[in-house]
Amino acid sequence: NSGTADISHLSGTGINQISHDASVQPGTYTISTTGSASITNNHVLNLESTNDYMIVNPINGFPSDEITVEFWMKSSDTSNAGTPFSYASSSADNDFLIYDYRNISPHIVGPSNATGVSANDGNWHHLAITWQSSGGDLKIFKDGIIDYSGTLSAGSTITPGGSLVIGQEQDSVGGGFESNQAFIGSIDEIRVWN
């Protein structure tokens, strides 16, 4: 369940999309899935067990002081604190983390906010999480509507050169997974904007 994608011919100033039609920072990346994780003919990533995830390690050009992460997800799991997106670096295992689809709690350079936003009702939802370092502005859009607005980690900077994992929360760079934090469901069209 792994392969290499040569995207050195692509241009851009930063990561702007990770999906089945990716145009991320130019270079060659190894993208691996594990366990029973699969990508369907419709390019949906299915994570069916607590051992499933996708990893890009290392990933270069990750945004440091402004970021938007957006994706479609579907889950009916109510027992796990499902983790759609985890970026860990040498500075912080929760450098940028979207944690717990029962009560989405973004972590940025460590600290977190519980937002009261959930997305595990068995339906497809589009989520977009935005953050700006300058004022710590944090917003969560669910299905195109602002569902949360607050502040988090004002003045902080996300460290480059870390590990991106879809479907697990990293307690160390590229690992330290706990089964009760696994994403169970489907995820599609993941994009990272700076």
PDB file of C-alpha atoms in Angstrom:
ATOM      1  CA  ASN A   1       0.000   0.000   0.000  1.00  0.00           C
ATOM      2  CA  SER A   2       2.766   2.480  -0.724  1.00  0.00           C
ATOM      3  CA  GLY A   3       4.256   4.152  -3.707  1.00  0.00           C
ATOM      4  CA  THR A   4       6.287   7.101  -4.828  1.00  0.00           C
ATOM      5  CA  ALA A   5       4.856  10.133  -6.557  1.00  0.00           C
ATOM      6  CA  ASP A   6       7.313  12.313  -8.487  1.00  0.00           C
ATOM      7  CA  ILE A   7       5.839  15.788  -8.453  1.00  0.00           C
ATOM      8  CA  SER A   8       9.075  17.666  -9.157  1.00  0.00           C
ATOM      9  CA  HIS A   9       7.612  19.168 -12.325  1.00  0.00           C
ATOM     10  CA  LEU A  10       4.907  21.030 -10.401  1.00  0.00           C
ATOM     11  CA  SER A  11       5.260  24.636  -9.362  1.00  0.00           C
ATOM     12  CA  GLY A  12       4.054  26.532  -6.333  1.00  0.00           C
ATOM     13  CA  THR A  13       5.248  28.408  -3.283  1.00  0.00           C
ATOM     14  CA  GLY A  14       3.854  26.037  -0.703  1.00  0.00           C
ATOM     15  CA  ILE A  15       1.622  23.107  -0.166  1.00  0.00           C
ATOM     16  CA  ASN A  16      -1.705  23.973  -1.642  1.00  0.00           C
ATOM     17  CA  GLN A  17      -3.374  20.634  -2.128  1.00  0.00           C
ATOM     18  CA  ILE A  18      -2.998  17.018  -1.087  1.00  0.00           C
ATOM     19  CA  SER A  19      -5.501  14.786  -2.814  1.00  0.00           C
ATOM     20  CA  HIS A  20      -5.825  12.328  -5.639  1.00  0.00           C
ATOM     21  CA  ASP A  21      -4.892  15.138  -8.058  1.00  0.00           C
ATOM     22  CA  ALA A  22      -2.199  16.590  -5.824  1.00  0.00           C
ATOM     23  CA  SER A  23      -0.146  19.640  -6.637  1.00  0.00           C
ATOM     24  CA  VAL A  24       1.990  19.992  -3.530  1.00  0.00           C
ATOM     25  CA  GLN A  25       5.434  21.459  -3.008  1.00  0.00           C
ATOM     26  CA  PRO A  26       7.650  20.265  -5.891  1.00  0.00           C
ATOM     27  CA  GLY A  27       9.733  17.187  -5.059  1.00  0.00           C
ATOM     28  CA  THR A  28       9.389  13.444  -4.714  1.00  0.00           C
ATOM     29  CA  TYR A  29       7.291  12.109  -1.852  1.00  0.00           C
ATOM     30  CA  THR A  30       6.527   8.615  -0.677  1.00  0.00           C
ATOM     31  CA  ILE A  31       2.884   8.320   0.297  1.00  0.00           C
ATOM     32  CA  SER A  32       2.049   5.177   2.235  1.00  0.00           C
ATOM     33  CA  THR A  33      -1.166   3.672   3.520  1.00  0.00           C
ATOM     34  CA  THR A  34      -1.226   0.926   6.113  1.00  0.00           C
ATOM     35  CA  GLY A  35      -3.505  -1.789   7.426  1.00  0.00           C
ATOM     36  CA  SER A  36      -6.764  -2.101   5.519  1.00  0.00           C
ATOM     37  CA  ALA A  37      -6.668   1.515   4.328  1.00  0.00           C
ATOM     38  CA  SER A  38      -7.699   1.756   0.701  1.00  0.00           C
ATOM     39  CA  ILE A  39      -8.320   4.328  -1.973  1.00  0.00           C
ATOM     40  CA  THR A  40     -11.491   3.697  -3.989  1.00  0.00           C
ATOM     41  CA  ASN A  41     -12.038   4.200  -7.711  1.00  0.00           C
ATOM     42  CA  ASN A  42     -13.569   7.549  -6.745  1.00  0.00           C
ATOM     43  CA  HIS A  43     -10.293   8.467  -4.979  1.00  0.00           C
ATOM     44  CA  VAL A  44     -11.800   8.335  -1.491  1.00  0.00           C
ATOM     45  CA  LEU A  45      -9.442   7.240   1.291  1.00  0.00           C
ATOM     46  CA  ASN A  46     -11.228   4.614   3.423  1.00  0.00           C
ATOM     47  CA  LEU A  47      -9.833   4.052   6.906  1.00  0.00           C
ATOM     48  CA  GLU A  48     -11.642   1.013   8.278  1.00  0.00           C
ATOM     49  CA  SER A  49      -9.640  -0.020  11.334  1.00  0.00           C
ATOM     50  CA  THR A  50      -7.706   1.614  14.160  1.00  0.00           C
ATOM     51  CA  ASN A  51      -4.455   0.597  12.413  1.00  0.00           C
ATOM     52  CA  ASP A  52      -5.153   2.491   9.183  1.00  0.00           C
ATOM     53  CA  TYR A  53      -3.520   5.755   8.133  1.00  0.00           C
ATOM     54  CA  MET A  54      -1.754   7.585   5.323  1.00  0.00           C
ATOM     55  CA  ILE A  55       1.624   9.236   5.892  1.00  0.00           C
ATOM     56  CA  VAL A  56       3.933  11.662   4.099  1.00  0.00           C
ATOM     57  CA  ASN A  57       7.217  11.894   6.031  1.00  0.00           C
ATOM     58  CA  PRO A  58       8.909  14.280   5.673  1.00  0.00           C
ATOM     59  CA  ILE A  59       6.767  16.893   3.982  1.00  0.00           C
ATOM     60  CA  ASN A  60       8.443  20.116   2.940  1.00  0.00           C
ATOM     61  CA  GLY A  61       6.955  23.584   2.634  1.00  0.00           C
ATOM     62  CA  PHE A  62       4.237  23.131   5.256  1.00  0.00           C
ATOM     63  CA  PRO A  63       2.691  26.529   6.103  1.00  0.00           C
ATOM     64  CA  SER A  64       4.151  28.177   9.206  1.00  0.00           C
ATOM     65  CA  ASP A  65       2.088  31.240  10.134  1.00  0.00           C
ATOM     66  CA  GLU A  66      -1.166  30.997   8.129  1.00  0.00           C
ATOM     67  CA  ILE A  67      -2.941  27.794   7.175  1.00  0.00           C
ATOM     68  CA  THR A  68      -6.232  26.459   5.897  1.00  0.00           C
ATOM     69  CA  VAL A  69      -6.889  22.719   5.860  1.00  0.00           C
ATOM     70  CA  GLU A  70     -10.031  21.538   4.112  1.00  0.00           C
ATOM     71  CA  PHE A  71     -11.457  18.113   3.356  1.00  0.00           C
ATOM     72  CA  TRP A  72     -14.604  16.044   2.985  1.00  0.00           C
ATOM     73  CA  MET A  73     -15.204  13.380   5.626  1.00  0.00           C
ATOM     74  CA  LYS A  74     -17.786  10.772   6.554  1.00  0.00           C
ATOM     75  CA  SER A  75     -17.840   8.827   9.813  1.00  0.00           C
ATOM     76  CA  SER A  76     -20.424   7.350  12.133  1.00  0.00           C
ATOM     77  CA  ASP A  77     -17.841   6.393  14.763  1.00  0.00           C
ATOM     78  CA  THR A  78     -18.792   7.574  18.251  1.00  0.00           C
ATOM     79  CA  SER A  79     -16.260   5.626  20.314  1.00  0.00           C
ATOM     80  CA  ASN A  80     -12.935   7.040  19.037  1.00  0.00           C
ATOM     81  CA  ALA A  81     -11.567  10.566  19.223  1.00  0.00           C
ATOM     82  CA  GLY A  82     -11.076  10.352  15.451  1.00  0.00           C
ATOM     83  CA  THR A  83      -8.165  12.316  14.022  1.00  0.00           C
ATOM     84  CA  PRO A  84      -8.544  13.405  10.405  1.00  0.00           C
ATOM     85  CA  PHE A  85      -5.274  15.388  10.146  1.00  0.00           C
ATOM     86  CA  SER A  86      -2.040  15.401  12.138  1.00  0.00           C
ATOM     87  CA  TYR A  87       1.161  17.344  11.459  1.00  0.00           C
ATOM     88  CA  ALA A  88       4.031  16.711  13.884  1.00  0.00           C
ATOM     89  CA  SER A  89       7.491  18.262  13.868  1.00  0.00           C
ATOM     90  CA  SER A  90      10.685  18.141  15.877  1.00  0.00           C
ATOM     91  CA  SER A  91       9.282  21.026  17.972  1.00  0.00           C
ATOM     92  CA  ALA A  92       5.813  19.660  18.780  1.00  0.00           C
ATOM     93  CA  ASP A  93       3.955  16.406  18.172  1.00  0.00           C
ATOM     94  CA  ASN A  94       0.774  18.505  17.946  1.00  0.00           C
ATOM     95  CA  ASP A  95       2.215  21.254  15.752  1.00  0.00           C
ATOM     96  CA  PHE A  96      -1.016  21.325  13.706  1.00  0.00           C
ATOM     97  CA  LEU A  97      -3.660  18.783  14.639  1.00  0.00           C
ATOM     98  CA  ILE A  98      -7.365  18.422  13.842  1.00  0.00           C
ATOM     99  CA  TYR A  99      -8.487  16.115  16.627  1.00  0.00           C
ATOM    100  CA  ASP A 100     -11.722  14.370  17.667  1.00  0.00           C
ATOM    101  CA  TYR A 101     -14.525  14.462  15.122  1.00  0.00           C
ATOM    102  CA  ARG A 102     -17.030  14.200  18.031  1.00  0.00           C
ATOM    103  CA  ASN A 103     -15.928  17.670  19.263  1.00  0.00           C
ATOM    104  CA  ILE A 104     -13.341  19.062  16.868  1.00  0.00           C
ATOM    105  CA  SER A 105     -10.364  20.341  18.827  1.00  0.00           C
ATOM    106  CA  PRO A 106      -7.634  21.978  16.751  1.00  0.00           C
ATOM    107  CA  HIS A 107      -4.170  21.935  18.328  1.00  0.00           C
ATOM    108  CA  ILE A 108      -1.675  24.514  17.085  1.00  0.00           C
ATOM    109  CA  VAL A 109       1.928  24.346  18.306  1.00  0.00           C
ATOM    110  CA  GLY A 110       0.615  22.383  21.302  1.00  0.00           C
ATOM    111  CA  PRO A 111      -2.374  24.239  22.808  1.00  0.00           C
ATOM    112  CA  SER A 112      -5.928  23.305  21.762  1.00  0.00           C
ATOM    113  CA  ASN A 113      -9.520  24.542  21.751  1.00  0.00           C
ATOM    114  CA  ALA A 114     -12.584  22.301  22.019  1.00  0.00           C
ATOM    115  CA  THR A 115     -15.047  23.882  19.586  1.00  0.00           C
ATOM    116  CA  GLY A 116     -18.310  21.964  20.000  1.00  0.00           C
ATOM    117  CA  VAL A 117     -18.284  21.192  16.255  1.00  0.00           C
ATOM    118  CA  SER A 118     -18.931  17.538  15.385  1.00  0.00           C
ATOM    119  CA  ALA A 119     -18.835  15.685  12.060  1.00  0.00           C
ATOM    120  CA  ASN A 120     -19.403  12.011  12.932  1.00  0.00           C
ATOM    121  CA  ASP A 121     -23.116  11.614  12.180  1.00  0.00           C
ATOM    122  CA  GLY A 122     -22.633   9.223   9.224  1.00  0.00           C
ATOM    123  CA  ASN A 123     -23.101  11.931   6.572  1.00  0.00           C
ATOM    124  CA  TRP A 124     -20.551  13.565   4.287  1.00  0.00           C
ATOM    125  CA  HIS A 125     -19.361  16.919   5.647  1.00  0.00           C
ATOM    126  CA  HIS A 126     -16.996  19.491   4.228  1.00  0.00           C
ATOM    127  CA  LEU A 127     -14.711  20.975   6.893  1.00  0.00           C
ATOM    128  CA  ALA A 128     -12.304  23.888   6.559  1.00  0.00           C
ATOM    129  CA  ILE A 129     -10.111  24.966   9.467  1.00  0.00           C
ATOM    130  CA  THR A 130      -8.244  28.278   9.163  1.00  0.00           C
ATOM    131  CA  TRP A 131      -5.639  29.807  11.464  1.00  0.00           C
ATOM    132  CA  GLN A 132      -3.477  32.942  11.388  1.00  0.00           C
ATOM    133  CA  SER A 133      -0.551  33.375  13.739  1.00  0.00           C
ATOM    134  CA  SER A 134      -0.654  37.180  13.919  1.00  0.00           C
ATOM    135  CA  GLY A 135      -3.829  37.309  16.030  1.00  0.00           C
ATOM    136  CA  GLY A 136      -4.368  33.606  16.617  1.00  0.00           C
ATOM    137  CA  ASP A 137      -7.601  33.779  14.615  1.00  0.00           C
ATOM    138  CA  LEU A 138      -9.123  30.291  14.346  1.00  0.00           C
ATOM    139  CA  LYS A 139     -12.238  29.454  12.336  1.00  0.00           C
ATOM    140  CA  ILE A 140     -14.014  26.210  11.507  1.00  0.00           C
ATOM    141  CA  PHE A 141     -16.364  26.085   8.548  1.00  0.00           C
ATOM    142  CA  LYS A 142     -18.698  23.090   8.373  1.00  0.00           C
ATOM    143  CA  ASP A 143     -20.551  22.589   5.106  1.00  0.00           C
ATOM    144  CA  GLY A 144     -19.731  26.170   4.087  1.00  0.00           C
ATOM    145  CA  ILE A 145     -20.940  27.887   7.268  1.00  0.00           C
ATOM    146  CA  ILE A 146     -18.763  29.272  10.082  1.00  0.00           C
ATOM    147  CA  ASP A 147     -19.466  26.927  12.992  1.00  0.00           C
ATOM    148  CA  TYR A 148     -16.715  28.182  15.318  1.00  0.00           C
ATOM    149  CA  SER A 149     -14.642  31.347  15.658  1.00  0.00           C
ATOM    150  CA  GLY A 150     -12.047  31.958  18.351  1.00  0.00           C
ATOM    151  CA  THR A 151      -8.331  32.431  18.973  1.00  0.00           C
ATOM    152  CA  LEU A 152      -5.486  29.989  19.567  1.00  0.00           C
ATOM    153  CA  SER A 153      -1.686  30.193  19.759  1.00  0.00           C
ATOM    154  CA  ALA A 154      -1.320  33.838  18.717  1.00  0.00           C
ATOM    155  CA  GLY A 155       2.235  34.632  17.613  1.00  0.00           C
ATOM    156  CA  SER A 156       3.238  30.961  17.327  1.00  0.00           C
ATOM    157  CA  THR A 157       4.931  29.399  14.318  1.00  0.00           C
ATOM    158  CA  ILE A 158       4.499  25.879  12.922  1.00  0.00           C
ATOM    159  CA  THR A 159       7.896  24.178  12.432  1.00  0.00           C
ATOM    160  CA  PRO A 160       8.730  23.016   8.871  1.00  0.00           C
ATOM    161  CA  GLY A 161       9.945  19.586   7.740  1.00  0.00           C
ATOM    162  CA  GLY A 162       7.564  17.495   9.837  1.00  0.00           C
ATOM    163  CA  SER A 163       5.368  14.477   9.201  1.00  0.00           C
ATOM    164  CA  LEU A 164       1.810  14.589   7.846  1.00  0.00           C
ATOM    165  CA  VAL A 165      -0.522  11.758   8.856  1.00  0.00           C
ATOM    166  CA  ILE A 166      -4.132  11.315   7.782  1.00  0.00           C
ATOM    167  CA  GLY A 167      -6.187   9.145  10.140  1.00  0.00           C
ATOM    168  CA  GLN A 168      -4.022   8.995  13.287  1.00  0.00           C
ATOM    169  CA  GLU A 169      -2.766  11.400  15.958  1.00  0.00           C
ATOM    170  CA  GLN A 170       1.035  11.468  16.260  1.00  0.00           C
ATOM    171  CA  ASP A 171       2.604  11.351  19.727  1.00  0.00           C
ATOM    172  CA  SER A 172       6.001  11.415  18.033  1.00  0.00           C
ATOM    173  CA  VAL A 173       7.038  12.410  14.513  1.00  0.00           C
ATOM    174  CA  GLY A 174       5.577   9.739  12.206  1.00  0.00           C
ATOM    175  CA  GLY A 175       4.338   7.472  15.014  1.00  0.00           C
ATOM    176  CA  GLY A 176       3.188   7.049  18.590  1.00  0.00           C
ATOM    177  CA  PHE A 177      -0.352   6.211  17.459  1.00  0.00           C
ATOM    178  CA  GLU A 178      -3.118   5.250  19.893  1.00  0.00           C
ATOM    179  CA  SER A 179      -6.053   3.180  18.624  1.00  0.00           C
ATOM    180  CA  ASN A 180      -8.642   5.270  20.521  1.00  0.00           C
ATOM    181  CA  GLN A 181      -7.588   8.348  18.483  1.00  0.00           C
ATOM    182  CA  ALA A 182      -7.900   6.679  15.047  1.00  0.00           C
ATOM    183  CA  PHE A 183     -10.141   8.046  12.309  1.00  0.00           C
ATOM    184  CA  ILE A 184     -12.723   5.435  11.244  1.00  0.00           C
ATOM    185  CA  GLY A 185     -14.508   6.372   8.043  1.00  0.00           C
ATOM    186  CA  SER A 186     -13.829   8.010   4.689  1.00  0.00           C
ATOM    187  CA  ILE A 187     -11.936  11.164   3.797  1.00  0.00           C
ATOM    188  CA  ASP A 188     -11.549  12.888   0.445  1.00  0.00           C
ATOM    189  CA  GLU A 189     -10.143  15.971  -1.282  1.00  0.00           C
ATOM    190  CA  ILE A 190      -7.726  17.020   1.455  1.00  0.00           C
ATOM    191  CA  ARG A 191      -6.204  20.394   0.733  1.00  0.00           C
ATOM    192  CA  VAL A 192      -3.645  22.447   2.652  1.00  0.00           C
ATOM    193  CA  TRP A 193      -3.385  26.151   1.805  1.00  0.00           C
ATOM    194  CA  ASN A 194      -0.950  28.791   3.026  1.00  0.00           C
TER     195      ASN A 194
END
